[in-house]
XYZ file of C-alpha atoms in Angstrom:
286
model
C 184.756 116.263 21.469
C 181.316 117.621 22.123
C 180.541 116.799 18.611
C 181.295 113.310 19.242
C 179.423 113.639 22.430
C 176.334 114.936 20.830
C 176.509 111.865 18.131
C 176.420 109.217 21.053
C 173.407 110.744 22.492
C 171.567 110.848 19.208
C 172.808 107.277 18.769
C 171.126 106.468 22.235
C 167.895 107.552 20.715
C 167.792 106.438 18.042
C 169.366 103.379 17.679
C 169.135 102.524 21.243
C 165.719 103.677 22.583
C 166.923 105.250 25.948
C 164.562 106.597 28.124
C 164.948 110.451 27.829
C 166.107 110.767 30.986
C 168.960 108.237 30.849
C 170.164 110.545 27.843
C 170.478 113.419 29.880
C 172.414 111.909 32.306
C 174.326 110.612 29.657
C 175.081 114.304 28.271
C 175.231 116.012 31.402
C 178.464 112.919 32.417
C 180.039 113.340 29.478
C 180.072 117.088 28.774
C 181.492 117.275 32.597
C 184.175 114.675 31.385
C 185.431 116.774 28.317
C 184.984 120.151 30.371
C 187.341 118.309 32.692
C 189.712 117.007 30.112
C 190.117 120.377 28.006
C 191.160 122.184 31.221
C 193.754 119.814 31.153
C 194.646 120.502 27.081
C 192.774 117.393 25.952
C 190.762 118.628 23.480
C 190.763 115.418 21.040
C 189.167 112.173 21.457
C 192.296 110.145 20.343
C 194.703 112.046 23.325
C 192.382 110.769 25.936
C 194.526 108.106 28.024
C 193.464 105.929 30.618
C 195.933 108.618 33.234
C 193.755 111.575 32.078
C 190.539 109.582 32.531
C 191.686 108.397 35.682
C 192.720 111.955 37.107
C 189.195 112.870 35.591
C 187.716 109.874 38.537
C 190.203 111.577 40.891
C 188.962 115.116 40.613
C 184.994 114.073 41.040
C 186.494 112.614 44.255
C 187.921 115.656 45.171
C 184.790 117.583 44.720
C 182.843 114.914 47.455
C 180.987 113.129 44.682
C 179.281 110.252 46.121
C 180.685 106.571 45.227
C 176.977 106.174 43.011
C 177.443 109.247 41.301
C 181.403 108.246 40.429
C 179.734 104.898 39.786
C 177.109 106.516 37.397
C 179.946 108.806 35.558
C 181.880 106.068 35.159
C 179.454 103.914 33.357
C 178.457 106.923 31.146
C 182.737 107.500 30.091
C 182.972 102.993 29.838
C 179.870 103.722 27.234
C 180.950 106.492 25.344
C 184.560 104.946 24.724
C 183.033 101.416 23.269
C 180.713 103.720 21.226
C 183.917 105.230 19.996
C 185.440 101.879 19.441
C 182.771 100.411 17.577
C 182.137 103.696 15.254
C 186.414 103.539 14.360
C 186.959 107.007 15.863
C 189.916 105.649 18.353
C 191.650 102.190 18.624
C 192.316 102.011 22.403
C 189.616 102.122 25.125
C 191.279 104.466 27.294
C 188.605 103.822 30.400
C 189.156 100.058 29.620
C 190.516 99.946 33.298
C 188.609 102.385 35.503
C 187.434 100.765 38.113
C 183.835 102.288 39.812
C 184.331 102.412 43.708
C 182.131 99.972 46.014
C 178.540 101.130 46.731
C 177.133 100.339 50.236
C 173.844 99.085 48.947
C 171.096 99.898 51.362
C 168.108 97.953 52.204
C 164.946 99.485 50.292
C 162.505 100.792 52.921
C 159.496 98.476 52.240
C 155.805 98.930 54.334
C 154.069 96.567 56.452
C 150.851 95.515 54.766
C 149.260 97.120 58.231
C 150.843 100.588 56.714
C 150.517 99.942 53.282
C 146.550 99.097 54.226
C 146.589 102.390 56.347
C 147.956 104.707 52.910
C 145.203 103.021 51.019
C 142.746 104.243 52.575
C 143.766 108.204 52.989
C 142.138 109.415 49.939
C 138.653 110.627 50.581
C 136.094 109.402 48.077
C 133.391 112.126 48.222
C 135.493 114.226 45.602
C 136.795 113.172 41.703
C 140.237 113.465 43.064
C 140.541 111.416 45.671
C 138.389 108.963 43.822
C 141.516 109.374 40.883
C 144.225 109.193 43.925
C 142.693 106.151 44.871
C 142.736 104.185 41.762
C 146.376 105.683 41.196
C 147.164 104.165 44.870
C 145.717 100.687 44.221
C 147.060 100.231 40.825
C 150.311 101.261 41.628
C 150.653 99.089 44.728
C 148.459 96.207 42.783
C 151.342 95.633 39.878
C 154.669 97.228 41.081
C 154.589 99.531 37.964
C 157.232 102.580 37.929
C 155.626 106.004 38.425
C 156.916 106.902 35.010
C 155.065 104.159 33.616
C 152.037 105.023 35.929
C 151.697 108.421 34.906
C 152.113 107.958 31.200
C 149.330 105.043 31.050
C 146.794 105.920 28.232
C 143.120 104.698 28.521
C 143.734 102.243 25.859
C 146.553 100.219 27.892
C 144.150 99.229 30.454
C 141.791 95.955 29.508
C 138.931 96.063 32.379
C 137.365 93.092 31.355
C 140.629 90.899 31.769
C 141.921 92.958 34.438
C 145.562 93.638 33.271
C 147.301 96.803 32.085
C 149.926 97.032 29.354
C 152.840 98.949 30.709
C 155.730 101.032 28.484
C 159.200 102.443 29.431
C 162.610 103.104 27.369
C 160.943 101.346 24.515
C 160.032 98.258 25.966
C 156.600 96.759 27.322
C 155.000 94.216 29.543
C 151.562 92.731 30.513
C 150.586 93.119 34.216
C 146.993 91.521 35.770
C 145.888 93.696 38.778
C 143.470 92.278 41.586
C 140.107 93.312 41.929
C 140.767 95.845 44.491
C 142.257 98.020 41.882
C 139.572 96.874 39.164
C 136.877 98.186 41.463
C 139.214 101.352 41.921
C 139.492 101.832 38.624
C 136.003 101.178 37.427
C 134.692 103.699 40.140
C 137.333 106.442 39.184
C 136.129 105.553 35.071
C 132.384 105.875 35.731
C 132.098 108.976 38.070
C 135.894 111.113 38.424
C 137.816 110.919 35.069
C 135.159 112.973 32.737
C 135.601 115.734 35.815
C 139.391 115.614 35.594
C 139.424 115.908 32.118
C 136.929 118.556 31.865
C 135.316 116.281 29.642
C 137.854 116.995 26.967
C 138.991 114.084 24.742
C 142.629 113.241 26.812
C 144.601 109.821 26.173
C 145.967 109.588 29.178
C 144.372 107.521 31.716
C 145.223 109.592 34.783
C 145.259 113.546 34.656
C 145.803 116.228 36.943
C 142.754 118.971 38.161
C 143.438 120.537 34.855
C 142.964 117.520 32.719
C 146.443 117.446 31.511
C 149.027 114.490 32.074
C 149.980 114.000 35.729
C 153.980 114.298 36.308
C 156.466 112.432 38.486
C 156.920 115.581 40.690
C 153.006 115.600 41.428
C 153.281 112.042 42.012
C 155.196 112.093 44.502
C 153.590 115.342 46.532
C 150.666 113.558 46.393
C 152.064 110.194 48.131
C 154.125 112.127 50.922
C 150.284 113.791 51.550
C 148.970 110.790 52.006
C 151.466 108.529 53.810
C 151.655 112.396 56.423
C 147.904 111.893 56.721
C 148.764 108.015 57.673
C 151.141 108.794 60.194
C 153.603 106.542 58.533
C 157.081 107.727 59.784
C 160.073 107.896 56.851
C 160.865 109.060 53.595
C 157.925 107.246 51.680
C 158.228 107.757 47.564
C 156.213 106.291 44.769
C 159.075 103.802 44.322
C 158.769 102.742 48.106
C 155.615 101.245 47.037
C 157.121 99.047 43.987
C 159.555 97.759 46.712
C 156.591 96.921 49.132
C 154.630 95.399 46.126
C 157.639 92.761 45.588
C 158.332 92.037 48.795
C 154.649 91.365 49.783
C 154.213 89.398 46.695
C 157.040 87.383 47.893
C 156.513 87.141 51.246
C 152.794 85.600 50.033
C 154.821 83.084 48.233
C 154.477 84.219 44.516
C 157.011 82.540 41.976
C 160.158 84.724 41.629
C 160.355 84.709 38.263
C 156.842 85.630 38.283
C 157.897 88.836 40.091
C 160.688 89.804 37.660
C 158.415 89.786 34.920
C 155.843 91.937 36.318
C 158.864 94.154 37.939
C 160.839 94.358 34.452
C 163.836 93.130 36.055
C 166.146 92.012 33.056
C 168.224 89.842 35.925
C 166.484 88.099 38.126
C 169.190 88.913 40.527
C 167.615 92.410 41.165
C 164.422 90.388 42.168
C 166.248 88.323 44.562
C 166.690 91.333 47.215
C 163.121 90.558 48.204
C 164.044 87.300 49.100
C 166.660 88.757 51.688
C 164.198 90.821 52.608
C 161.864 88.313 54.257
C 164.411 86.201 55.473
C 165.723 89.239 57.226
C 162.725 91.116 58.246
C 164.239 93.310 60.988
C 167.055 94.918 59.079
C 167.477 98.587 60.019
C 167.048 100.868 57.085
């Protein structure tokens, strides 16, 4: 089975354009469902039932895996069985009928624009980093952008003179505009920080850590908990907490809903509509 296993995820990148990390979740599900299945003497795609599968659920259960991760493993097993389907390699979907267990969705923590105005203004300007954390800071909050697009931005995805930035993830793209607040950002960090973070070496990407090469995720997000400490802004604050505060201020300023699915990347404008609920129901406790 790990053969097959190892097929799907080269399928996924290939043929589907995953995001790399979605295929190791992928691999990581699915090598703990066969693991799970050959203690049991399954050791062949066509003897997995929907009993075994379900006694699979069962044991992650057991172990005090939380209803998203059961939720997440289950979508990874429902995937791999079509993929089976489809390639002729079984004729019954055994995990046709599992069933992923309800997920209390919480309310995203979102900032006031007070706070959000208050983070903005942490980095100190009198050095090429802060000067870089501050264009990070204003672009990020100025489009919504995920941190893994953020941090993989290349100099060339940014127009300056039309003010928008072209944004990438799992293979797919999208135009965003950004307000002059994070033009001016950006133009300052361009003109006297990047050649400094770079070391003056010839580097695509448009943001780079001290030692010129690509920022991560993980740095990221050290470097927003710094600041948002610095602000005295109570809560777990992460780079994603500020895509949530970009949609619901954009909404709360009366922006066009569909307007904010595009520039989020929402493929159902369902997922925008939380930020609706959001402003109708301001006080809700996190």
């Amino acid at each position: 089975m790990e053969n097959i296993i190892e097929e799907y995820i080269i399928y996924l990148h290939k043929i589907k354009k995953t995001a790399y990390n979605t295929e190791i979740s992928y691999r990581r599900d699915l090598r703990k469902m066969s693991a799970f299945l050959a203690e049991n003497g399954i050791l062949k795609l066509r003897d997995v039932t929907e009993t075994s599968l379900n006694g699979y659920i069962l044991d992650l259960e057991r172990k005090g895996m939380s209803p998203a991760t059961i939720s997440r493993n289950i979508a990874s097993v429902k995937a791999f069985f079509l993929y089976a389907i489809k390639e002729g390699l079984i004729e019954k979907d055994p995990a046709d009928g599992l069933k992923a267990p309800k997920i209390d969705k919480k309310t995203p923590k979102v900032l006031t624009q007070e706070e959000m105005e208050k983070l903005l203004i942490q980095p100190k300007l009198e050095n090429a980093k802060g000067l870089r954390d501050k264009a990070m800071l204003e672009l990020l909050y100025s489009t919504g952008m995920r941190v893994s697009e953020l941090v993989n931005l290349k100099l060339d995805d940014v127009n300056m003179e039309v003010g928008y930035v072209t944004c990438r993830d799992a293979g797919r793209e999208r135009t965003i505009s950004f307000n002059a607040r994070a033009k001016k950002a950006l133009e300052t960090y361009l003109a006297s920080s990047r050649d400094q973070m770079t070391k003056d070496r010839d580097v695509a990407f448009l943001f780079t850590n001290c030692s010129g090469d690509s920022m991560s995720r993980q740095g990221f997000w050290k470097l927003i908990k710094h600041y948002a400490n610095r602000a005295q802004i109570e809560g777990d604050i992460t780079p994603h907490t500020l895509r949530h505060t970009f949609a619901a201020h954009m909404v709360e300023d009366g922006r066009d809903l569909h307007d904010v699915q595009q520039m989020l990347g929402h493929s159902d404008i369902s997922t925008t509509q939380m930020y609706v609920r959001l402003n109708r129901h301001p006080d809700v406790e996190e």
